[in-house]
Coordinates of C-alpha atoms in Angstrom, one line a residue:
F1 CA 0.1 0.0 0.0
A2 CA 3.0 2.4 0.8
G3 CA 4.6 1.4 -2.3
I4 CA 1.5 2.5 -4.3
L5 CA 0.8 5.5 -2.5
T6 CA 4.6 6.5 -3.3
L7 CA 4.0 5.5 -7.0
G8 CA 1.0 7.7 -7.0
S9 CA 2.4 10.6 -5.6
T10 CA 5.3 10.5 -8.1
I11 CA 3.2 10.4 -11.1
Y12 CA 0.8 13.2 -9.8
A13 CA 3.9 15.3 -9.1
V14 CA 5.3 14.4 -12.9
R15 CA 1.9 15.2 -14.3
A16 CA 1.9 18.6 -12.3
R17 CA 5.0 19.5 -13.3
R18 CA 4.6 18.7 -17.0
Q19 CA 1.0 20.7 -16.8
E20 CA 2.9 23.6 -15.2
V21 CA 5.2 23.7 -18.0
R22 CA 2.4 23.9 -20.4
L23 CA 0.7 26.4 -18.7
T24 CA 4.0 28.6 -18.5
R25 CA 4.0 28.3 -22.6
L26 CA 0.6 29.0 -22.8
Q27 CA 1.3 32.4 -20.7
G28 CA 4.4 33.1 -22.7
A29 CA 2.1 32.7 -26.0
L30 CA -0.7 35.1 -24.7
A31 CA 1.7 37.8 -23.3
E32 CA 3.4 37.5 -27.0
L33 CA 0.2 38.0 -28.7
A34 CA -0.8 40.9 -26.4
A35 CA 2.2 42.3 -27.2
G36 CA 1.4 42.3 -31.1
G37 CA 2.9 38.8 -32.4
T38 CA 1.4 37.6 -35.3
D39 CA 3.4 34.3 -35.5
V40 CA 2.9 32.8 -32.0
R41 CA 3.8 29.0 -31.6
V42 CA 2.7 27.6 -28.2
G43 CA 5.8 25.1 -28.4
E44 CA 3.6 21.6 -28.3
R45 CA 5.6 19.0 -29.6
R46 CA 2.3 17.3 -30.4
R47 CA -1.1 18.1 -30.6
R48 CA -3.0 17.0 -27.4
R49 CA -6.7 16.6 -27.3
D50 CA -7.0 17.8 -23.4
L51 CA -8.1 21.3 -22.4
I52 CA -4.6 23.0 -22.3
G53 CA -3.9 21.4 -25.9
R54 CA -7.2 23.1 -27.3
I55 CA -6.3 26.6 -25.9
A56 CA -2.9 26.2 -27.4
A57 CA -4.5 25.6 -30.8
M58 CA -7.0 28.3 -30.5
I59 CA -3.9 30.9 -29.6
E60 CA -2.1 29.7 -32.5
E61 CA -4.9 29.9 -34.9
T62 CA -5.8 33.4 -33.6
S63 CA -2.4 34.5 -34.2
R64 CA -2.5 33.2 -37.8
V65 CA -5.9 35.3 -38.2
I66 CA -4.3 38.5 -36.9
A67 CA -1.1 38.2 -39.2
R68 CA -3.6 37.5 -42.3
D69 CA -5.7 40.7 -41.0
R70 CA -2.7 42.7 -40.4
R71 CA -1.2 42.0 -43.8
R72 CA -4.7 42.3 -45.3
L73 CA -4.8 45.8 -43.8
A74 CA -1.5 47.1 -44.7
S75 CA -2.2 46.2 -48.4
L76 CA -5.3 47.8 -48.3
E77 CA -3.7 51.0 -46.7
N78 CA -1.1 50.8 -49.4
L79 CA -3.5 50.5 -52.3
S80 CA -5.7 53.4 -50.9
A81 CA -2.5 55.5 -50.5
W82 CA -2.0 54.9 -54.1
Q83 CA -5.4 55.3 -55.2
E84 CA -5.7 58.7 -53.5
A85 CA -2.4 59.6 -55.3
A86 CA -3.8 58.6 -58.7
R87 CA -7.1 60.2 -57.7
R88 CA -5.6 63.6 -56.9
Q89 CA -3.0 63.5 -59.8
A90 CA -5.8 62.6 -62.2
H91 CA -8.4 65.4 -61.0
E92 CA -5.5 68.0 -61.1
M93 CA -4.2 67.1 -64.5
R94 CA -7.8 66.9 -65.9
T95 CA -8.8 70.3 -65.3
P96 CA -5.8 72.0 -67.7
L97 CA -6.2 69.1 -69.6
T98 CA -9.7 69.8 -70.4
A99 CA -9.2 73.6 -71.0
A100 CA -6.2 72.7 -73.1
R101 CA -8.3 70.5 -75.1
L102 CA -11.2 72.7 -75.5
E103 CA -9.0 75.8 -76.4
L104 CA -7.3 73.3 -79.2
S105 CA -10.7 72.6 -80.6
R106 CA -11.6 76.2 -80.8
L107 CA -8.5 76.9 -82.6
R108 CA -9.4 74.0 -84.9
E109 CA -12.5 75.8 -85.6
I110 CA -11.2 78.9 -86.3
A111 CA -8.9 77.4 -88.6
G112 CA -11.8 76.0 -90.7
H113 CA -13.6 78.8 -91.2
A114 CA -12.8 81.8 -93.7
G115 CA -12.8 85.2 -92.1
P116 CA -10.6 88.6 -91.8
A117 CA -7.0 87.4 -91.8
G118 CA -6.2 89.7 -89.0
E119 CA -8.8 89.0 -86.7
A120 CA -8.3 85.1 -87.1
E121 CA -4.6 85.5 -86.4
A122 CA -5.2 87.5 -83.2
E123 CA -7.8 85.1 -81.9
T124 CA -5.7 82.0 -82.9
G125 CA -2.6 83.6 -81.1
R126 CA -4.7 84.0 -77.9
L127 CA -5.9 80.6 -77.8
A128 CA -2.6 79.3 -78.4
E129 CA -1.3 81.2 -75.3
S130 CA -4.2 80.0 -73.3
A131 CA -3.5 76.1 -74.2
L132 CA 0.4 76.3 -73.6
A133 CA -0.3 78.3 -70.1
E134 CA -2.6 75.3 -69.3
I135 CA 0.0 72.7 -70.3
D136 CA 2.6 74.8 -68.5
R137 CA 0.7 74.4 -65.2
L138 CA 0.2 70.7 -65.8
G139 CA 4.1 70.4 -66.0
R140 CA 4.5 72.3 -62.8
L141 CA 2.2 70.0 -61.0
T142 CA 4.1 66.9 -62.4
Q143 CA 7.3 68.6 -61.6
A144 CA 6.0 68.9 -58.0
F145 CA 5.2 65.5 -57.7
T146 CA 8.2 64.0 -59.0
A147 CA 10.2 66.4 -56.6
F148 CA 8.6 64.6 -53.8
A149 CA 9.1 61.0 -55.1
R150 CA 12.9 61.9 -55.8
L151 CA 13.7 64.0 -52.7
P152 CA 17.6 63.8 -52.2
E153 CA 19.8 63.0 -49.3
P154 CA 20.7 66.0 -47.5
T155 CA 24.4 67.1 -47.0
L156 CA 24.8 67.6 -43.5
N157 CA 27.2 70.4 -42.3
R158 CA 27.5 71.8 -38.9
R159 CA 26.9 75.6 -38.5
D160 CA 25.2 78.1 -37.0
L161 CA 21.7 78.6 -37.5
G162 CA 21.6 82.5 -36.7
P163 CA 23.8 83.7 -39.7
F164 CA 21.8 81.5 -42.2
L165 CA 18.6 83.2 -40.8
A166 CA 19.5 86.3 -41.1
E167 CA 20.8 85.9 -44.9
Y168 CA 17.6 83.8 -45.3
V169 CA 15.3 87.2 -44.1
E170 CA 17.6 89.4 -45.9
T171 CA 17.5 87.8 -48.9
F172 CA 13.6 86.8 -49.4
A173 CA 12.4 90.2 -47.8
A174 CA 10.7 91.3 -50.9
A175 CA 9.8 87.6 -51.9
W176 CA 6.2 87.9 -50.9
S177 CA 4.3 90.9 -51.3
N178 CA 1.8 90.3 -48.4
L179 CA 4.7 89.3 -45.9
A180 CA 7.1 91.1 -43.6
L181 CA 9.8 88.8 -42.5
R182 CA 11.1 89.3 -38.8
L183 CA 14.2 87.6 -37.1
V184 CA 14.3 87.5 -33.3
P185 CA 18.2 87.6 -32.7
P186 CA 19.1 84.3 -30.6
G187 CA 21.0 84.7 -27.3
G188 CA 23.7 82.6 -28.3
A189 CA 25.2 80.1 -30.6
C190 CA 22.7 77.9 -32.3
A191 CA 24.7 74.9 -33.7
A192 CA 23.1 72.5 -35.7
A193 CA 24.0 69.9 -38.5
F194 CA 21.9 71.0 -41.8
D195 CA 22.0 71.4 -45.3
P196 CA 21.5 75.1 -46.1
E197 CA 19.7 74.8 -49.6
M198 CA 17.2 71.8 -48.2
V199 CA 16.3 73.9 -45.2
R200 CA 15.9 77.1 -47.2
Q201 CA 13.4 75.1 -49.4
V202 CA 11.2 74.3 -45.9
L203 CA 11.3 77.9 -45.2
V204 CA 10.0 78.9 -48.5
N205 CA 7.5 76.3 -48.1
L206 CA 6.4 77.5 -45.2
C207 CA 6.3 81.2 -46.2
D208 CA 4.3 80.5 -48.9
N209 CA 1.6 78.7 -46.8
S210 CA 1.6 82.0 -44.7
A211 CA 1.2 84.2 -47.4
L212 CA -1.7 82.2 -49.1
A213 CA -3.1 81.9 -45.4
L214 CA -2.5 85.9 -44.9
G215 CA -4.0 87.0 -48.2
E216 CA -4.3 90.7 -49.4
G217 CA -4.4 91.7 -45.6
G218 CA -0.8 90.8 -45.3
G219 CA 0.9 90.2 -42.0
T220 CA 4.5 88.8 -40.4
V221 CA 6.3 85.9 -40.2
T222 CA 8.6 85.9 -37.6
F223 CA 11.8 83.3 -37.2
S224 CA 13.3 82.7 -33.8
L225 CA 15.8 79.8 -32.6
A226 CA 16.1 78.3 -29.1
A227 CA 18.6 75.5 -27.9
A228 CA 16.7 72.9 -25.6
G229 CA 18.6 70.1 -24.7
G230 CA 20.1 68.0 -27.6
W231 CA 18.0 69.8 -29.8
T232 CA 17.9 73.5 -31.5
A233 CA 14.4 74.7 -32.3
L234 CA 13.4 77.1 -35.0
D235 CA 10.0 78.6 -34.6
V236 CA 8.4 79.8 -37.9
A237 CA 5.4 82.0 -36.6
D238 CA 2.7 84.2 -38.6
D239 CA -0.1 86.1 -37.4
G240 CA -2.8 84.4 -39.8
P241 CA -5.8 82.5 -39.0
G242 CA -4.1 79.3 -38.0
V243 CA -4.7 75.7 -39.1
A244 CA -8.0 74.4 -39.4
A245 CA -8.8 71.6 -36.7
A246 CA -10.4 69.6 -39.4
I247 CA -7.0 69.2 -41.0
R248 CA -4.3 69.2 -38.2
P249 CA -4.5 65.1 -37.9
R250 CA -3.5 64.7 -41.2
L251 CA -1.4 68.0 -42.0
F252 CA 1.7 66.5 -43.0
E253 CA 0.3 63.8 -45.2
P254 CA 0.9 63.8 -49.0
Y255 CA -2.6 65.6 -50.6
A256 CA -3.8 66.8 -47.4
T257 CA -4.7 70.7 -48.3
T258 CA -7.1 73.3 -48.0
R259 CA -6.5 74.6 -51.1
R260 CA -9.0 74.5 -54.2
V261 CA -8.5 71.9 -56.5
G262 CA -5.7 73.3 -59.2
E263 CA -4.1 75.6 -56.6
G264 CA -1.9 73.0 -55.2
M265 CA -1.2 69.1 -54.5
G266 CA -0.6 69.7 -50.9
L267 CA 2.8 68.0 -51.1
G268 CA 4.6 71.1 -49.6
L269 CA 4.6 70.0 -45.5
A270 CA 4.9 66.5 -46.6
L271 CA 8.2 67.3 -48.4
S272 CA 9.0 69.7 -45.5
R273 CA 8.7 67.2 -42.7
K274 CA 10.7 64.7 -44.9
I275 CA 13.7 66.7 -45.5
L276 CA 13.7 67.5 -41.4
L277 CA 13.3 63.9 -40.6
D278 CA 16.2 63.1 -42.9
H279 CA 18.3 65.6 -41.0
G280 CA 17.4 63.5 -37.9
G281 CA 15.0 66.0 -36.7
D282 CA 11.3 66.7 -37.5
L283 CA 8.9 69.5 -38.2
E284 CA 5.7 69.9 -36.1
L285 CA 2.9 72.2 -35.7
A286 CA 3.7 73.8 -32.1
A287 CA 0.7 76.1 -31.7
S288 CA -2.3 77.0 -33.6
S289 CA -5.1 79.3 -33.1
A290 CA -7.0 82.3 -34.4
E291 CA -3.7 84.5 -33.6
G292 CA -1.6 82.4 -36.0
A293 CA 0.3 79.3 -36.5
V294 CA 3.7 78.4 -35.3
F295 CA 5.6 75.5 -37.1
R296 CA 8.7 74.2 -35.2
L297 CA 12.0 72.7 -36.9
L298 CA 13.9 70.5 -34.9
F299 CA 17.6 69.9 -35.4
P300 CA 20.0 67.7 -33.6
R301 CA 22.7 69.4 -31.9
V302 CA 24.9 66.5 -31.7
F303 CA 25.4 64.7 -35.0
P304 CA 28.0 62.6 -35.8
Q305 CA 29.9 62.2 -39.2
V306 CA 29.2 65.5 -40.5
M307 CA 31.3 68.3 -42.2
E308 CA 32.2 71.6 -40.4
G309 CA 30.5 74.3 -42.1
P310 CA 31.8 78.0 -42.4

C-alpha cells in the first residue's frame, strides 16, 4: 500500500510539473499575442486533445488570423494611398487638360472657317497662348510630384543657424508682397547639422503657406531660435488665421490641403517634414489659434560624421 501511494504521488508530481510547463508556455504565448506578435507558436511537440492542447491550438489560430488581417490591412492602406495619389493627380491634371483640349478645339474651328485675316490671327494667337499656359501648369504639377518622390539625401554641415536665418530674411525680404519677415536674434550660438539649400526650401514652403493664409491683408512671419537639451528649435510663426482643426491630424500627409483644386497638391508640408526627418530631426505644428500658427523645425545639436560648415 505504501508503495502504491509513493508511485501515485510520483506520477501526480510528474504530471503536475508537465502541466505547469505547458501552462507557462500558454502564458508566454498569450503575452506575445498581447504584445502584437503575429506568428505565435506555443511549443507543443504534439497536438493534445485535452483542454490545454485545445487552448494552445486556439492561440496559434488566433495568431494566424491576426497576421493575415494585418497583412490585408497593410495592403489595403497601401492601395488606398496610391489610389488617393492617382485620384488627386488625375483630378489636378484633368482641369488643365480639359481646358487645353477645349482651346485647341476652338483653334481648329477658327482655322477651318474663312474670315478677316487679322482677326483670325489674333484669336488664334490668344487661344494658343491659353493652351500653352494650361499645359505649363500641368508640367508644374507633375514636377512637384516628382520632386516629392525623388527627394535627395541632405548634405549635413555643422554650423550656426543664426547667420543662416539672417541671410534668408535679407534675401527673401521682398519675395512675398503681403509678408514682412522678422528675425528674433538668438541669445547665443545655435549650432545644428543641416543642409542649407534643403532647409531654405522648407522655409520657402512655410512662407508660401503663410502668404496664402494671410491673403491680401498681409502679415508678419517671425523666425526665432532656441536651444533645448540636445535639440535646436527654429520656430516659424505667422499672425494668420491658424490651421483648421479638421486638417491638423493629416497636416503632414501628402495631398492634405485646404486649397481649391488646381491651386496645389498638398505636398509642401509632407516634403518639408521628410527633409527634417532626413536631418535626424522633425517638423511639427507647435501651436495654432486664431492669432496664428507656429511651425517648429527641430535639429539635433549633436550629429556624428558631419562636415564643419563655414
